[in-house]
Structures are given as C-alpha cells and as structure tokens.
Amino acid sequence: MTLEAVHDGAITSRPRVATNQEPGWFRENRALVARHAVIIFFLVVILLPLAWVLMMSVKSLPDAMRGDFWPRRFDFTHYSFVFERIATLPINLFNSIYVTTATVLITTVCSVLAGYSLVHLKPKGAGAVVVVLLVSLYFPVRVVSIISIYETQHWLGLINNTSGLILPYITLQLAISVLIMRSMFQLVPHEMIEAAKMDGAGHWRTLWLIACRWSGTASWSSSSSTS
C-alpha cells in the first residue's frame, strides 16, 4: 500500500522553506545610497543660499523684512529698477564676464600644464611643490596675503584697473586646480606616455592626444561606474 500510494501520488512532498533569504536592493547598494545621500546633502547646502537670494529678489519690502522663505506677494519691480536706474549695469556685467573668463582660461591652462609636468615629466623638486600646494590650502590666503597682493598690484600698475582682479583670482584658485589636474593625470598609465614618446610624439602632442583625452575618458567611466 505504501508503494502504491507513493506511485499514485497520494504522498506528496512538501515544498521546502527557503532558509537563506536573498539580500534586498538596499543592502546590496548601501554604499551607493550613502554616497548619493552625501552628494545630495552638499548640493542642497550649496543651492539653498542661491535659492534664498533668488527669492529675495522677487519679494516686496514687507516680505523681505519678515524673513520668510516664500514671499506672500511677488514683486518684480526690482529688476526694472536695476535695468532702468543703474546706468553702469552693462559695464558691470562686461567686467564680470571679462574677469571670470580670463581667470578660468588662464587657471585651466596653468593647472593642466603643471599637473601634467608633475606626474609625467617628474621635474626635480616635484614632491616639494606638491607639499607646498597642500600646505597652502590650510592657510587663510585671502587674509594673509592682502598686503603682498596690494604691493604686487601697485608695482605692476594694476591698482583701480579691471585687469588687476585677474591675477589675485588666479593665485587664489591655482593651488587646488593644480592638485585636481595632478590627480586626473595620475589616471593616465605611464606606459601610454612612453609609447607615445617612442612613436615620435612631442610633449605637446602627447599632452593633447593622450593625457587629456585618456584622463577625461577615465574620469567619466569611473564616475559612470560608481553611479
């Protein structure tokens, strides 16, 4: 009877209960969620003051005195006042664009050249230069170097000159820019640089065709893989 019952299907095996549960999506991506949470937090910290300034520009005077984030009544007459009453607005905008563009271009060129040379050309004293750049980030340069900046600008004849703003801005941003580009060029394998030199490529061609493109591709692929 037992064998017949087994053959007839009277005795059926019970499904096994899975003891090992598969980890959920959150457990598998905890590091990714934490990294994006930190990024979003600092993004909010950066954007919140900008949003506050934008809302202040469309508030009426009573709303601006209250201190609330969202205005009770929107007032766009401040923009018309700026464009109609401030005669130097076009000059001010041009000066801002001129100083910012020149600062970004010169800082980019200097940081790219310095970062490439520190990593792949390896001049004497490269380690000391990196140490000096790192140490300079821990000092309040804007406060300490006011007198030296004024003396340098006075010696160059750049006092009360729009172009005189470019050099201090470049100096204040150059250290961190060089360190960033140095870390970018460290992604480029030395073998590729040596192979380009053996093929007859000079320093400028190697920098443009190999180092810049490879570092940009490597940084993009690493960021896309982490996200």
XYZ file of C-alpha atoms in Angstrom:
227
model
C 0.000 0.000 0.000
C 2.812 2.336 0.741
C 4.498 1.824 -2.600
C 1.153 2.069 -4.435
C 0.357 5.260 -2.586
C 3.695 6.669 -3.454
C 3.301 5.757 -7.132
C -0.263 7.057 -7.201
C 0.861 10.398 -5.867
C -1.040 10.146 -2.622
C 2.035 11.100 -0.685
C 3.284 14.434 -1.975
C 6.481 16.102 -0.923
C 6.042 19.402 0.854
C 7.811 22.405 -0.637
C 10.984 23.289 1.141
C 11.029 26.528 3.034
C 13.850 28.783 1.905
C 16.017 29.486 4.870
C 18.530 31.781 3.159
C 16.730 34.906 2.058
C 18.292 36.869 -0.735
C 19.539 40.322 0.302
C 17.339 43.188 -0.729
C 18.249 46.024 -3.060
C 19.036 48.403 -0.205
C 21.503 46.008 1.413
C 23.328 45.471 -1.845
C 23.558 49.201 -2.604
C 24.052 50.702 0.850
C 27.368 52.279 -0.093
C 25.877 53.742 -3.266
C 22.862 55.147 -1.394
C 25.101 56.676 1.286
C 27.370 58.254 -1.324
C 24.457 59.795 -3.205
C 22.912 60.989 0.067
C 26.109 62.839 0.929
C 26.246 64.353 -2.563
C 22.616 65.474 -2.388
C 23.184 66.959 1.077
C 26.078 69.129 -0.059
C 24.170 70.018 -3.227
C 21.307 71.332 -1.087
C 23.784 73.223 1.108
C 25.187 74.933 -1.989
C 21.876 75.610 -3.751
C 19.857 76.759 -0.735
C 21.628 80.148 -0.357
C 21.263 80.724 -4.090
C 17.550 79.955 -3.865
C 17.268 82.324 -0.888
C 18.904 85.160 -2.857
C 16.633 84.461 -5.830
C 13.524 84.613 -3.659
C 14.760 87.813 -2.016
C 14.939 89.451 -5.421
C 11.213 88.918 -6.039
C 9.979 89.821 -2.550
C 8.241 93.022 -1.625
C 9.816 95.167 1.072
C 7.444 93.982 3.864
C 8.117 90.347 2.905
C 11.858 90.955 2.899
C 11.648 92.283 6.461
C 9.760 89.210 7.716
C 12.461 86.727 6.784
C 10.139 84.060 5.370
C 11.494 81.976 2.525
C 8.371 82.095 0.342
C 7.043 85.627 -0.244
C 3.407 86.477 0.339
C 3.433 88.783 -2.675
C 5.801 88.636 -5.617
C 7.324 91.939 -6.682
C 9.315 92.069 -9.933
C 9.773 95.831 -9.965
C 13.305 95.445 -8.549
C 14.513 94.122 -11.897
C 13.041 97.029 -13.805
C 14.653 99.414 -11.307
C 18.060 97.808 -11.911
C 17.836 97.966 -15.699
C 16.361 101.478 -15.809
C 18.111 103.330 -12.965
C 21.631 101.834 -12.870
C 23.484 103.264 -15.839
C 26.683 101.295 -15.206
C 24.961 97.897 -15.359
C 26.276 96.948 -18.854
C 29.820 97.871 -17.824
C 29.489 95.896 -14.596
C 28.250 92.833 -16.450
C 31.038 93.106 -19.013
C 33.661 93.413 -16.288
C 32.322 90.323 -14.526
C 32.301 88.277 -17.724
C 35.755 89.533 -18.704
C 37.385 88.818 -15.335
C 35.688 85.430 -14.918
C 36.515 84.234 -18.444
C 40.149 85.304 -18.241
C 40.553 83.760 -14.782
C 39.056 80.429 -15.858
C 41.088 80.200 -19.070
C 44.444 81.129 -17.532
C 43.882 78.954 -14.462
C 42.904 75.998 -16.648
C 45.966 76.306 -18.872
C 48.361 76.698 -15.935
C 46.833 73.862 -13.927
C 46.821 71.461 -16.897
C 50.471 72.154 -17.699
C 51.516 71.958 -14.054
C 49.561 68.768 -13.363
C 50.959 67.025 -16.436
C 54.535 68.007 -15.656
C 54.288 66.955 -12.002
C 53.031 63.492 -12.921
C 54.701 62.524 -16.194
C 57.713 64.813 -16.607
C 58.753 64.453 -12.950
C 60.992 67.515 -12.603
C 63.329 67.944 -9.664
C 61.513 69.131 -6.574
C 58.084 67.924 -7.756
C 57.357 66.445 -4.337
C 58.256 69.713 -2.624
C 55.940 71.608 -4.969
C 53.055 69.278 -4.139
C 53.731 69.665 -0.415
C 53.766 73.458 -0.727
C 50.482 73.411 -2.630
C 48.884 71.188 0.000
C 50.166 73.312 2.880
C 48.879 76.489 1.220
C 45.334 75.124 1.409
C 45.458 75.172 5.205
C 46.259 78.883 5.459
C 43.739 81.730 5.068
C 45.448 83.087 1.970
C 42.835 85.780 1.397
C 43.638 87.296 4.803
C 47.384 86.694 4.998
C 48.295 87.880 1.507
C 46.312 91.146 1.358
C 49.392 93.329 1.854
C 51.542 91.352 -0.580
C 48.789 91.396 -3.209
C 48.415 95.157 -2.851
C 52.181 95.718 -3.153
C 52.413 93.462 -6.206
C 49.451 95.135 -7.886
C 50.889 98.568 -7.104
C 54.272 97.583 -8.553
C 52.583 96.316 -11.744
C 50.408 99.414 -12.022
C 47.151 97.454 -11.772
C 45.517 99.402 -8.933
C 41.999 100.621 -9.888
C 42.191 98.500 -13.036
C 39.752 95.771 -14.010
C 42.553 93.543 -15.269
C 44.160 93.767 -11.845
C 41.470 91.434 -10.474
C 42.566 88.561 -12.698
C 45.951 87.821 -11.122
C 44.703 87.587 -7.499
C 41.826 85.340 -8.553
C 44.218 83.064 -10.444
C 46.569 82.921 -7.468
C 43.784 82.009 -5.054
C 42.472 79.192 -7.260
C 45.702 77.829 -8.705
C 46.746 75.500 -5.869
C 43.542 73.466 -5.750
C 43.337 73.468 -9.571
C 46.855 72.054 -9.928
C 46.132 69.332 -7.382
C 42.915 68.377 -9.185
C 44.653 68.142 -12.556
C 47.512 66.202 -10.977
C 45.036 63.609 -9.713
C 43.419 63.495 -13.168
C 46.724 62.859 -14.974
C 47.598 60.128 -12.480
C 44.828 58.091 -14.158
C 46.890 58.004 -17.358
C 49.277 54.997 -17.402
C 52.959 55.891 -17.780
C 53.265 53.162 -20.415
C 50.993 55.092 -22.773
C 53.064 58.252 -22.368
C 56.278 56.323 -23.022
C 54.711 54.611 -26.037
C 53.705 57.984 -27.475
C 57.241 59.294 -26.997
C 58.696 56.221 -28.738
C 56.331 56.838 -31.672
C 57.799 60.317 -32.063
C 55.138 62.410 -30.332
C 56.410 65.507 -28.558
C 55.296 66.769 -25.185
C 52.514 68.990 -26.558
C 51.084 66.266 -28.801
C 51.306 63.703 -26.008
C 49.563 66.076 -23.637
C 46.724 66.840 -26.035
C 46.153 63.493 -27.776
C 46.970 61.054 -24.975
C 46.917 62.611 -21.499
C 43.915 64.935 -21.787
C 41.694 62.506 -23.669
C 42.624 59.484 -21.577
C 42.169 61.302 -18.257
C 38.803 62.668 -19.359
C 37.630 59.240 -20.543
C 38.906 57.526 -17.389
C 37.238 60.038 -15.077
C 33.953 59.774 -16.992
C 33.996 55.968 -16.943
C 34.816 55.864 -13.228
C 32.020 58.280 -12.371
C 29.510 56.394 -14.521
C 30.513 53.058 -12.994
C 30.066 54.362 -9.435
C 26.653 55.785 -10.260
